[in-house]
Amino acid sequence: DGMNVLFIVVDDLRPVLGCYGDKLVKSPNIDQLASQSVVFSNAYAQQAVCAPSRVSFLTGRRPDTTRLYDFYSYWRVHAGNYSTMPQYFKANGYVTLSVGKVFHPGVSSNYSDDYPYSWSVPPFHPSTEKYENDKTCRGKDGKLYANLVCPVDVTEMPSGTLPDIQSTEEAIRLLNVMKTNKEKFFLAVGYHKPHIPLRYPQEFLKLYPWENITLAPDPWVPEKLPSVAYNPWTDIRQRDDVKALNVSFPYGPLPDDFQRRIRQSYYAAVSYLDTQVGLLLNALDDAGLSNSTIVVFTADHGWSLGEHGEWAKYSNFDVATHVPLMFYVPGMTTSSVSQGERVFPYLDPFSHILGLVPQGRSKKVVELVSLFPTLAELAGLQVPPACPETSFHVALCTEGASIVRYFNASEEKDGCDDTWRCFDEEPVAFSQYPRPADTPQWNSDKPKLKDIRIMGYSMRTVDYRYTVWVRFYPNNFSANFEDVHAGELYMVETDPNQDYNIYNNISHGVFFKKIRG
């Protein structure tokens, strides 16, 4: 009863992990966590951009309720004074701690990461975070650049370190303080990589020989992709190395060799991240806390690696919305550990071939908005009630449903009893993305609220992804479903990469009704 929580959230991590079946990546530490966890293979973010996604899952409300689609408003002022997941744990006697990027910094978390509401002490940010976008990448000419692809010698970096290394060190320090003080904790650790720039210790490139790096399976812009659905990856175009390529706007494409370089560096950054997660989990073992701590591992959204001719996030495709999600719950996802027994020994990706299979895998479609009620239930707290239809005035409620009922794979029946909000059909994940216009513009990826004219509402089930792009009015946050600008429908079994839009081929009244509901 009353377990601690270690909540690990990664920036821009799509499920390129061994435990998700990726054959190329070296991620032994995350795979080891997965082998002791229940792993959700169909988990989706509510919006594929940092601030809206994080505010959504940390409050348990969807972007239409937080009214945050960009980076420039604070939900407590702008939408409603909603309780957050860490705030709820804090109110229930937990010491709540934030390390690294948990809330998106800036206006969207009141310039304080929502302290003191959400956290017991002021959140920690690595001192070297401020150099993230500086010229720290050495070019072939020996000069420094602000590149997208940026393997570095860590000893040459400002302060001789990198932000994620500092975050791991601080998180380990806090674990030891909590152990000494015997305090029940909710520790959130936010890692930056593989967010751009792809800046990581250069030795990780050795794990990914050039000859193993391929292009995306579908590096072209799909013929029937509505232009409103395309994201023109403007943040990447602003990096020195991409700028030098002079690719045409909006569709590019990037040269094949450079595409492979990005993919190689994304993988290298994931392996660097894996070592940090490994060190953190190893420290949980060292502190003797593995038997009394729930570990959650997820990401705020995915990232395109050339699929559909796209890069970055900013879309409703699976590559942008699909995230890893796993829960380690001592005594539930794995048998209890005896004192002194190690659960998470550190594994060196340079010498370790793992291939562990996850303890439990659920194929149920789930959403990040369900994190709040799920963690409350796992920790033995009262699960926040489901939100009423409009909930701007309700401080504590959730628009996601707890997914603990899916933890036991053998009980993945669709029948349910009175305690669950029953779905008469299969589970659905909803995502959305705003656009300023029907065709790609310079601000298509990140339109400010006042410039949003169209909202793409997307619905993912185990069988299909259905998206409608409808008129949106930013002044009163309303969508007009009578004014449909474009639509997409992809059938997962025959078109897993979502390349063949069959929206115009079939009648889809039943989907439309469901997405409006």
Coordinates of C-alpha atoms in Angstrom, one line a residue:
D1 CA 0.0 0.0 0.0
G2 CA 1.1 3.5 -0.7
M3 CA 3.9 2.8 -3.2
N4 CA 6.3 5.5 -4.4
V5 CA 6.1 6.6 -8.0
L6 CA 9.0 7.1 -10.5
F7 CA 7.5 8.7 -13.5
I8 CA 9.9 8.9 -16.5
V9 CA 8.8 11.0 -19.5
V10 CA 10.9 11.4 -22.6
D11 CA 10.8 14.1 -25.2
D12 CA 10.0 13.1 -28.8
L13 CA 10.5 9.3 -28.3
R14 CA 8.6 7.1 -30.8
P15 CA 8.6 3.4 -29.8
V16 CA 12.0 2.6 -31.5
L17 CA 13.0 0.2 -28.7
G18 CA 13.9 -3.4 -28.6
C19 CA 10.9 -4.2 -26.5
Y20 CA 8.6 -2.8 -29.3
G21 CA 10.2 -5.1 -31.8
D22 CA 12.7 -2.6 -33.3
K23 CA 15.6 -4.7 -34.7
L24 CA 18.2 -2.0 -35.0
V25 CA 18.0 0.0 -31.8
K26 CA 20.2 -0.9 -28.7
S27 CA 18.0 -0.2 -25.7
P28 CA 18.9 -2.9 -23.1
N29 CA 17.9 -0.9 -20.0
I30 CA 14.5 0.1 -21.2
D31 CA 14.0 -3.4 -22.5
Q32 CA 14.9 -4.7 -19.1
L33 CA 12.3 -2.4 -17.5
A34 CA 9.8 -3.7 -20.1
S35 CA 10.6 -7.3 -19.1
Q36 CA 9.3 -6.5 -15.6
S37 CA 6.4 -4.4 -16.8
V38 CA 3.1 -4.4 -18.6
V39 CA 3.8 -2.8 -21.9
F40 CA 1.1 -1.1 -24.0
S41 CA 1.8 -1.5 -27.7
N42 CA -1.0 0.9 -28.8
A43 CA -0.6 4.0 -26.7
Y44 CA -1.2 7.5 -28.2
A45 CA -0.7 11.1 -27.2
Q46 CA -3.5 13.6 -27.5
Q47 CA -1.5 16.2 -29.5
A48 CA 1.9 15.7 -31.1
V49 CA 3.7 18.7 -29.7
C50 CA 5.3 19.2 -26.3
A51 CA 3.4 21.7 -24.2
P52 CA -0.2 20.7 -25.2
S53 CA 0.6 17.0 -24.7
R54 CA 2.2 17.4 -21.3
V55 CA -0.5 19.7 -19.9
S56 CA -3.1 17.2 -21.2
F57 CA -1.6 14.1 -19.5
L58 CA -0.6 15.9 -16.4
T59 CA -4.1 17.3 -15.8
G60 CA -6.0 14.3 -17.3
R61 CA -7.8 16.6 -19.7
R62 CA -7.9 16.8 -23.5
P63 CA -6.5 19.8 -25.4
D64 CA -10.0 21.1 -26.0
T65 CA -10.5 21.3 -22.2
T66 CA -7.0 22.7 -21.3
R67 CA -7.5 25.1 -24.3
L68 CA -3.8 24.8 -25.0
Y69 CA -2.8 24.0 -28.6
D70 CA 0.3 26.1 -28.6
F71 CA 2.8 27.2 -26.0
Y72 CA 1.4 30.5 -24.8
S73 CA -1.2 30.1 -22.1
Y74 CA -1.5 28.7 -18.6
W75 CA -4.6 26.5 -18.1
R76 CA -5.4 27.6 -14.6
V77 CA -5.9 31.2 -15.9
H78 CA -7.1 30.4 -19.4
A79 CA -9.3 27.4 -19.0
G80 CA -10.0 26.2 -15.5
N81 CA -8.1 25.7 -12.2
Y82 CA -7.6 21.9 -12.8
S83 CA -5.7 19.7 -10.4
T84 CA -2.7 17.9 -11.8
M85 CA -1.5 14.4 -11.2
P86 CA 1.5 15.4 -9.0
Q87 CA -0.8 17.9 -7.2
Y88 CA -3.2 15.1 -6.4
F89 CA -0.3 12.9 -5.1
K90 CA 0.9 15.9 -3.0
A91 CA -2.5 16.4 -1.5
N92 CA -2.4 12.7 -0.6
G93 CA 0.8 12.9 1.5
Y94 CA 3.4 12.4 -1.2
V95 CA 6.6 14.5 -1.6
T96 CA 6.4 15.5 -5.2
L97 CA 9.6 16.2 -7.1
S98 CA 10.3 17.3 -10.7
V99 CA 13.6 16.9 -12.5
G100 CA 14.3 18.0 -16.1
K101 CA 11.5 18.6 -18.6
V102 CA 8.3 17.4 -17.1
F103 CA 5.9 20.3 -17.7
H104 CA 6.9 22.3 -20.7
P105 CA 8.8 25.3 -19.3
G106 CA 7.5 28.9 -19.9
V107 CA 4.0 30.4 -20.0
S108 CA 2.2 27.0 -20.3
S109 CA 3.3 26.1 -16.8
N110 CA 3.3 29.7 -15.4
Y111 CA 7.2 30.0 -15.7
S112 CA 7.4 27.8 -12.6
D113 CA 6.6 24.2 -13.8
D114 CA 3.3 24.8 -11.9
Y115 CA 5.2 25.1 -8.6
P116 CA 4.0 25.3 -5.8
Y117 CA 0.7 23.6 -6.9
S118 CA 2.2 20.5 -8.3
W119 CA 5.6 20.1 -6.5
S120 CA 6.8 20.1 -2.9
V121 CA 10.0 21.8 -3.8
P122 CA 11.0 24.0 -6.8
P123 CA 11.6 21.9 -9.9
F124 CA 15.2 21.1 -11.0
H125 CA 16.5 22.1 -14.4
P126 CA 20.0 21.2 -15.6
S127 CA 22.3 24.2 -15.7
T128 CA 23.5 23.2 -19.2
E129 CA 19.9 23.2 -20.6
K130 CA 20.5 26.8 -21.8
Y131 CA 23.1 25.7 -24.3
E132 CA 20.8 23.3 -26.1
N133 CA 20.5 25.4 -29.2
D134 CA 23.9 27.1 -29.1
K135 CA 26.7 26.4 -31.6
T136 CA 28.2 23.4 -29.9
C137 CA 28.5 21.0 -33.0
R138 CA 31.9 20.9 -34.6
G139 CA 31.8 20.9 -38.4
K140 CA 34.3 19.3 -40.8
D141 CA 35.9 22.7 -41.0
G142 CA 36.6 22.7 -37.2
K143 CA 34.1 25.6 -36.6
L144 CA 31.1 25.3 -34.3
Y145 CA 27.5 25.2 -35.6
A146 CA 24.0 24.9 -34.4
N147 CA 23.3 21.7 -36.3
L148 CA 20.5 19.2 -36.3
V149 CA 22.9 16.2 -36.3
C150 CA 25.3 16.8 -33.5
P151 CA 27.4 14.0 -32.0
V152 CA 29.8 15.6 -29.5
D153 CA 32.8 15.1 -27.3
V154 CA 31.2 15.6 -23.9
T155 CA 34.4 16.9 -22.4
E156 CA 34.3 19.8 -24.9
M157 CA 30.7 20.8 -23.9
P158 CA 30.0 23.8 -21.6
S159 CA 30.6 22.5 -18.0
G160 CA 31.8 19.2 -19.5
T161 CA 28.4 17.6 -19.3
L162 CA 25.0 17.4 -21.0
P163 CA 21.5 18.2 -19.6
D164 CA 20.2 14.6 -19.4
I165 CA 23.4 13.5 -17.6
Q166 CA 22.8 16.3 -15.0
S167 CA 19.1 15.2 -14.6
T168 CA 20.1 11.6 -13.9
E169 CA 22.6 12.8 -11.3
E170 CA 20.0 15.0 -9.6
A171 CA 17.3 12.3 -9.7
I172 CA 19.7 9.8 -8.1
R173 CA 20.5 12.3 -5.4
L174 CA 16.8 12.8 -4.7
L175 CA 16.2 9.0 -4.5
N176 CA 18.8 8.8 -1.8
V177 CA 17.4 11.7 0.1
M178 CA 13.9 10.1 0.0
K179 CA 15.3 6.8 1.2
T180 CA 17.1 8.5 4.1
N181 CA 14.1 10.5 5.1
K182 CA 11.8 7.5 4.6
E183 CA 9.3 9.8 2.7
K184 CA 6.7 8.5 0.2
F185 CA 7.5 10.2 -3.1
F186 CA 6.3 10.9 -6.6
L187 CA 9.4 11.7 -8.6
A188 CA 9.0 12.8 -12.2
V189 CA 12.1 12.7 -14.4
G190 CA 11.9 14.4 -17.8
Y191 CA 14.6 13.5 -20.4
H192 CA 15.4 15.8 -23.4
K193 CA 16.8 13.4 -25.9
P194 CA 16.0 12.4 -28.6
H195 CA 14.5 15.9 -29.0
I196 CA 16.4 18.0 -31.5
P197 CA 19.2 18.9 -31.8
L198 CA 20.4 15.3 -31.9
R199 CA 23.2 16.2 -29.6
Y200 CA 24.6 13.1 -27.8
P201 CA 28.1 11.7 -26.8
Q202 CA 29.7 10.8 -30.1
E203 CA 30.7 7.2 -29.1
F204 CA 27.0 6.2 -29.5
L205 CA 27.4 6.4 -33.3
K206 CA 29.5 3.3 -33.1
L207 CA 26.4 1.3 -32.2
Y208 CA 24.9 2.2 -35.6
P209 CA 27.2 1.4 -38.6
W210 CA 26.3 3.4 -41.7
E211 CA 25.5 0.2 -43.7
N212 CA 22.7 -0.7 -41.3
I213 CA 20.9 2.6 -41.7
T214 CA 18.0 2.6 -44.2
L215 CA 15.6 5.2 -45.4
A216 CA 12.0 5.2 -44.0
P217 CA 9.9 2.5 -45.7
D218 CA 7.7 5.3 -47.3
P219 CA 9.9 8.4 -47.7
W220 CA 7.5 10.0 -50.2
V221 CA 4.5 12.3 -49.7
P222 CA 1.5 10.0 -50.1
E223 CA -0.5 10.8 -53.3
K224 CA -3.9 11.2 -51.6
L225 CA -2.6 13.0 -48.5
P226 CA -4.7 16.2 -48.0
S227 CA -2.2 19.2 -48.0
V228 CA -3.7 20.3 -44.6
A229 CA -2.4 17.1 -43.0
Y230 CA 1.3 17.7 -44.0
N231 CA 3.7 19.2 -41.6
P232 CA 6.6 21.1 -43.3
W233 CA 9.2 20.5 -40.5
T234 CA 10.2 24.1 -40.2
D235 CA 12.1 23.7 -37.0
I236 CA 14.5 21.4 -38.7
R237 CA 15.0 23.7 -41.6
Q238 CA 16.3 26.4 -39.2
R239 CA 19.4 24.2 -38.2
D240 CA 22.7 25.2 -39.8
D241 CA 23.3 21.8 -41.4
V242 CA 19.8 21.6 -42.9
K243 CA 19.8 25.3 -44.0
A244 CA 23.0 24.6 -46.0
L245 CA 21.1 21.9 -48.0
N246 CA 18.7 24.5 -49.4
V247 CA 15.8 22.2 -49.7
S248 CA 12.6 23.5 -51.2
F249 CA 9.6 24.4 -49.1
P250 CA 7.3 22.7 -48.1
Y251 CA 7.9 19.2 -49.5
G252 CA 11.7 19.0 -49.8
P253 CA 12.8 16.2 -49.9
L254 CA 16.0 16.0 -48.0
P255 CA 18.9 14.2 -49.7
D256 CA 18.9 10.5 -49.1
D257 CA 22.3 10.5 -47.3
F258 CA 21.2 13.3 -45.0
Q259 CA 17.9 11.4 -44.2
R260 CA 20.0 8.4 -43.2
R261 CA 22.2 10.6 -41.0
I262 CA 19.2 11.9 -39.2
R263 CA 17.9 8.4 -38.6
Q264 CA 21.3 7.2 -37.5
S265 CA 21.6 10.1 -35.0
Y266 CA 18.1 9.6 -33.7
Y267 CA 18.9 6.0 -32.9
A268 CA 22.2 7.0 -31.3
A269 CA 20.3 9.6 -29.1
V270 CA 17.9 6.8 -28.1
S271 CA 20.8 4.6 -26.9
Y272 CA 22.3 7.6 -25.0
L273 CA 18.9 8.0 -23.4
D274 CA 18.8 4.3 -22.6
T275 CA 22.0 4.6 -20.6
Q276 CA 20.6 7.4 -18.5
V277 CA 17.4 5.4 -17.8
G278 CA 19.6 2.5 -16.9
L279 CA 21.7 4.5 -14.4
L280 CA 18.5 5.9 -12.8
L281 CA 16.9 2.4 -12.4
N282 CA 20.1 0.9 -11.1
A283 CA 20.1 3.7 -8.5
L284 CA 16.5 2.7 -7.5
D285 CA 17.9 -0.8 -6.9
D286 CA 20.9 0.6 -5.0
A287 CA 18.6 2.6 -2.7
G288 CA 16.6 -0.6 -2.0
L289 CA 13.4 1.0 -3.5
S290 CA 12.6 -1.3 -6.4
N291 CA 10.2 -3.3 -4.3
S292 CA 8.2 -0.3 -3.2
T293 CA 8.2 2.0 -6.3
I294 CA 5.9 2.0 -9.3
V295 CA 7.9 2.9 -12.5
V296 CA 6.1 4.4 -15.4
F297 CA 7.9 5.1 -18.7
T298 CA 6.4 7.0 -21.6
A299 CA 7.0 9.9 -24.0
D300 CA 5.1 13.1 -24.8
H301 CA 4.6 12.1 -28.4
G302 CA 6.5 10.4 -31.3
W303 CA 8.6 11.8 -34.1
S304 CA 8.6 11.3 -37.9
L305 CA 11.9 9.9 -39.4
G306 CA 11.1 10.6 -43.0
E307 CA 7.8 8.7 -43.3
H308 CA 5.4 10.4 -45.7
G309 CA 8.3 12.8 -46.5
E310 CA 7.9 14.3 -43.1
W311 CA 10.2 15.0 -40.1
A312 CA 9.6 16.1 -36.5
K313 CA 6.1 15.7 -34.9
Y314 CA 3.2 18.1 -35.6
S315 CA 0.8 15.7 -37.3
N316 CA -1.9 13.1 -36.6
F317 CA 0.0 10.1 -38.1
D318 CA 1.0 7.2 -35.8
V319 CA 4.6 8.1 -36.2
A320 CA 3.9 11.4 -34.4
T321 CA 1.2 10.3 -31.9
H322 CA 2.3 6.7 -31.0
V323 CA 4.3 6.5 -27.8
P324 CA 6.0 3.8 -25.6
L325 CA 4.1 3.2 -22.4
M326 CA 5.0 0.7 -19.7
F327 CA 4.2 0.2 -16.0
Y328 CA 6.3 -1.7 -13.5
V329 CA 4.3 -2.5 -10.4
P330 CA 6.1 -4.6 -7.8
G331 CA 4.0 -7.6 -6.9
M332 CA 1.6 -7.0 -9.7
T333 CA 3.5 -7.0 -13.0
T334 CA 6.3 -9.1 -11.5
S335 CA 6.7 -11.2 -8.4
S336 CA 7.9 -9.4 -5.3
V337 CA 11.7 -9.0 -5.0
S338 CA 13.5 -10.2 -1.9
Q339 CA 15.6 -7.7 0.0
G340 CA 18.9 -7.1 -1.8
E341 CA 17.9 -8.8 -5.0
R342 CA 18.5 -6.6 -8.1
V343 CA 15.7 -5.9 -10.5
F344 CA 17.4 -3.3 -12.7
P345 CA 21.2 -3.9 -12.9
Y346 CA 22.7 -1.4 -15.3
L347 CA 23.3 -2.9 -18.8
D348 CA 26.0 -1.4 -21.1
P349 CA 24.5 -1.0 -24.6
F350 CA 28.0 -1.4 -26.0
S351 CA 28.4 -4.9 -24.7
H352 CA 24.9 -6.1 -23.9
I353 CA 22.7 -8.1 -26.3
L354 CA 19.4 -8.5 -24.4
G355 CA 16.3 -9.7 -26.2
L356 CA 14.1 -9.9 -23.1
V357 CA 10.4 -10.1 -23.8
P358 CA 8.0 -7.9 -21.9
Q359 CA 6.3 -9.4 -18.9
G360 CA 2.8 -8.6 -20.1
R361 CA 1.8 -6.9 -23.4
S362 CA -1.5 -5.3 -24.0
K363 CA -2.7 -4.5 -27.5
K364 CA -5.5 -2.4 -26.2
V365 CA -5.6 1.1 -27.7
V366 CA -5.0 3.5 -24.8
E367 CA -4.3 7.3 -24.4
L368 CA -1.9 9.3 -22.3
V369 CA -4.9 11.2 -20.8
S370 CA -5.5 8.0 -18.9
L371 CA -2.2 8.2 -17.0
F372 CA -3.6 10.3 -14.1
P373 CA -6.5 7.9 -13.1
T374 CA -4.3 4.8 -13.8
L375 CA -1.5 5.9 -11.5
A376 CA -4.0 7.0 -8.8
E377 CA -5.5 3.5 -8.9
L378 CA -2.1 1.7 -8.9
A379 CA -1.0 3.8 -5.8
G380 CA -4.2 2.9 -3.9
L381 CA -5.6 6.4 -4.0
Q382 CA -9.2 7.2 -4.8
V383 CA -9.5 7.4 -8.6
P384 CA -10.6 10.9 -9.7
P385 CA -14.1 10.9 -11.0
A386 CA -14.9 11.1 -14.7
C387 CA -15.4 14.6 -15.9
P388 CA -18.9 15.8 -16.8
E389 CA -19.6 16.9 -20.4
T390 CA -18.3 20.4 -19.6
S391 CA -15.8 20.5 -16.8
F392 CA -14.2 24.0 -16.9
H393 CA -15.5 24.6 -13.3
V394 CA -14.5 21.2 -11.9
A395 CA -11.0 21.2 -10.2
L396 CA -10.6 17.4 -9.9
C397 CA -11.9 15.0 -12.6
T398 CA -10.4 13.2 -15.5
E399 CA -11.3 12.7 -19.2
G400 CA -9.3 9.5 -19.4
A401 CA -10.3 6.2 -17.8
S402 CA -8.0 4.1 -15.7
I403 CA -6.4 1.3 -17.8
V404 CA -5.5 -1.0 -14.8
R405 CA -8.2 -3.3 -16.0
Y406 CA -6.1 -4.1 -19.1
F407 CA -3.0 -5.1 -17.0
N408 CA -4.0 -8.8 -16.9
A409 CA -3.8 -9.9 -20.5
S410 CA -6.0 -12.9 -19.9
E411 CA -8.7 -10.6 -18.8
E412 CA -8.8 -8.5 -21.9
K413 CA -12.4 -9.1 -22.4
D414 CA -14.6 -6.3 -23.6
G415 CA -17.3 -7.1 -21.1
C416 CA -17.2 -5.0 -18.0
D417 CA -19.0 -4.5 -14.7
D418 CA -20.6 -1.4 -13.1
T419 CA -17.4 -0.1 -11.7
W420 CA -16.0 0.8 -15.2
R421 CA -17.3 3.3 -17.6
C422 CA -18.2 0.7 -20.3
F423 CA -17.5 1.2 -23.9
D424 CA -20.0 -0.5 -26.0
E425 CA -17.3 -0.9 -28.7
E426 CA -13.5 -1.3 -28.8
P427 CA -11.3 1.4 -27.1
V428 CA -10.4 4.5 -29.1
A429 CA -7.6 7.0 -28.8
F430 CA -8.3 10.6 -29.8
S431 CA -5.6 13.0 -31.0
Q432 CA -5.8 16.4 -32.6
Y433 CA -3.7 18.9 -34.5
P434 CA -4.3 22.6 -35.4
R435 CA -3.4 24.2 -38.7
P436 CA -3.4 27.8 -39.9
A437 CA -4.5 27.0 -43.4
D438 CA -5.4 24.3 -45.9
T439 CA -1.9 24.3 -47.4
P440 CA 1.5 24.1 -45.7
Q441 CA 2.6 27.5 -44.4
W442 CA 5.7 28.6 -42.4
N443 CA 3.6 28.4 -39.2
S444 CA 1.8 25.1 -40.1
D445 CA 3.8 23.1 -37.5
K446 CA 3.2 25.4 -34.6
P447 CA 0.4 27.9 -35.2
K448 CA -0.4 30.3 -32.4
L449 CA -3.9 30.1 -31.1
K450 CA -5.1 33.3 -32.9
D451 CA -3.9 31.8 -36.2
I452 CA -5.6 28.4 -36.0
R453 CA -8.3 28.1 -38.7
I454 CA -8.6 24.3 -39.0
M455 CA -8.4 21.5 -36.4
G456 CA -7.7 17.9 -37.4
Y457 CA -9.5 15.5 -35.1
S458 CA -8.1 12.0 -35.3
M459 CA -9.4 8.7 -34.0
R460 CA -7.3 5.5 -33.7
T461 CA -8.7 2.1 -33.1
V462 CA -6.9 -1.2 -33.4
D463 CA -8.2 -1.4 -37.0
Y464 CA -8.0 2.1 -38.4
R465 CA -7.1 5.7 -38.1
Y466 CA -9.8 8.2 -39.2
T467 CA -9.1 12.0 -39.3
V468 CA -11.3 14.9 -40.2
W469 CA -10.0 18.4 -40.7
V470 CA -12.7 20.9 -39.8
R471 CA -13.2 24.6 -39.4
F472 CA -12.0 26.0 -36.0
Y473 CA -12.8 29.3 -34.3
P474 CA -9.9 30.3 -31.9
N475 CA -11.9 33.2 -30.3
N476 CA -14.3 30.7 -28.7
F477 CA -12.4 27.4 -29.0
S478 CA -15.1 25.8 -31.1
A479 CA -15.0 23.5 -34.1
N480 CA -17.6 23.3 -36.8
F481 CA -18.0 19.7 -37.9
E482 CA -20.4 20.8 -40.6
D483 CA -17.5 22.5 -42.4
V484 CA -15.1 19.6 -43.2
H485 CA -12.0 20.7 -45.2
A486 CA -10.5 17.2 -45.7
G487 CA -10.5 13.7 -44.4
E488 CA -8.2 10.7 -44.0
L489 CA -8.9 7.0 -43.4
Y490 CA -6.2 4.3 -43.2
M491 CA -6.8 0.6 -42.5
V492 CA -4.1 -0.7 -40.2
E493 CA -4.0 -4.3 -41.3
T494 CA -3.5 -3.6 -45.0
D495 CA -1.7 -0.2 -44.7
P496 CA 0.3 -0.2 -41.4
N497 CA 2.3 2.9 -42.5
Q498 CA -0.8 4.9 -43.4
D499 CA 0.2 5.7 -47.0
Y500 CA -3.1 5.0 -48.8
N501 CA -5.9 7.4 -47.8
I502 CA -9.2 5.7 -48.7
Y503 CA -11.4 8.5 -47.2
N504 CA -13.0 9.2 -50.6
N505 CA -13.5 5.6 -51.5
I506 CA -16.0 4.6 -48.9
S507 CA -18.9 6.1 -46.9
H508 CA -17.8 6.9 -43.3
G509 CA -20.9 8.2 -41.6
V510 CA -20.4 5.8 -38.7
F511 CA -16.8 7.1 -38.1
F512 CA -17.9 10.7 -38.4
K513 CA -20.6 10.1 -35.8
K514 CA -18.1 8.6 -33.4
I515 CA -15.5 11.3 -33.7
R516 CA -18.2 14.0 -33.1
G517 CA -19.5 12.2 -30.1

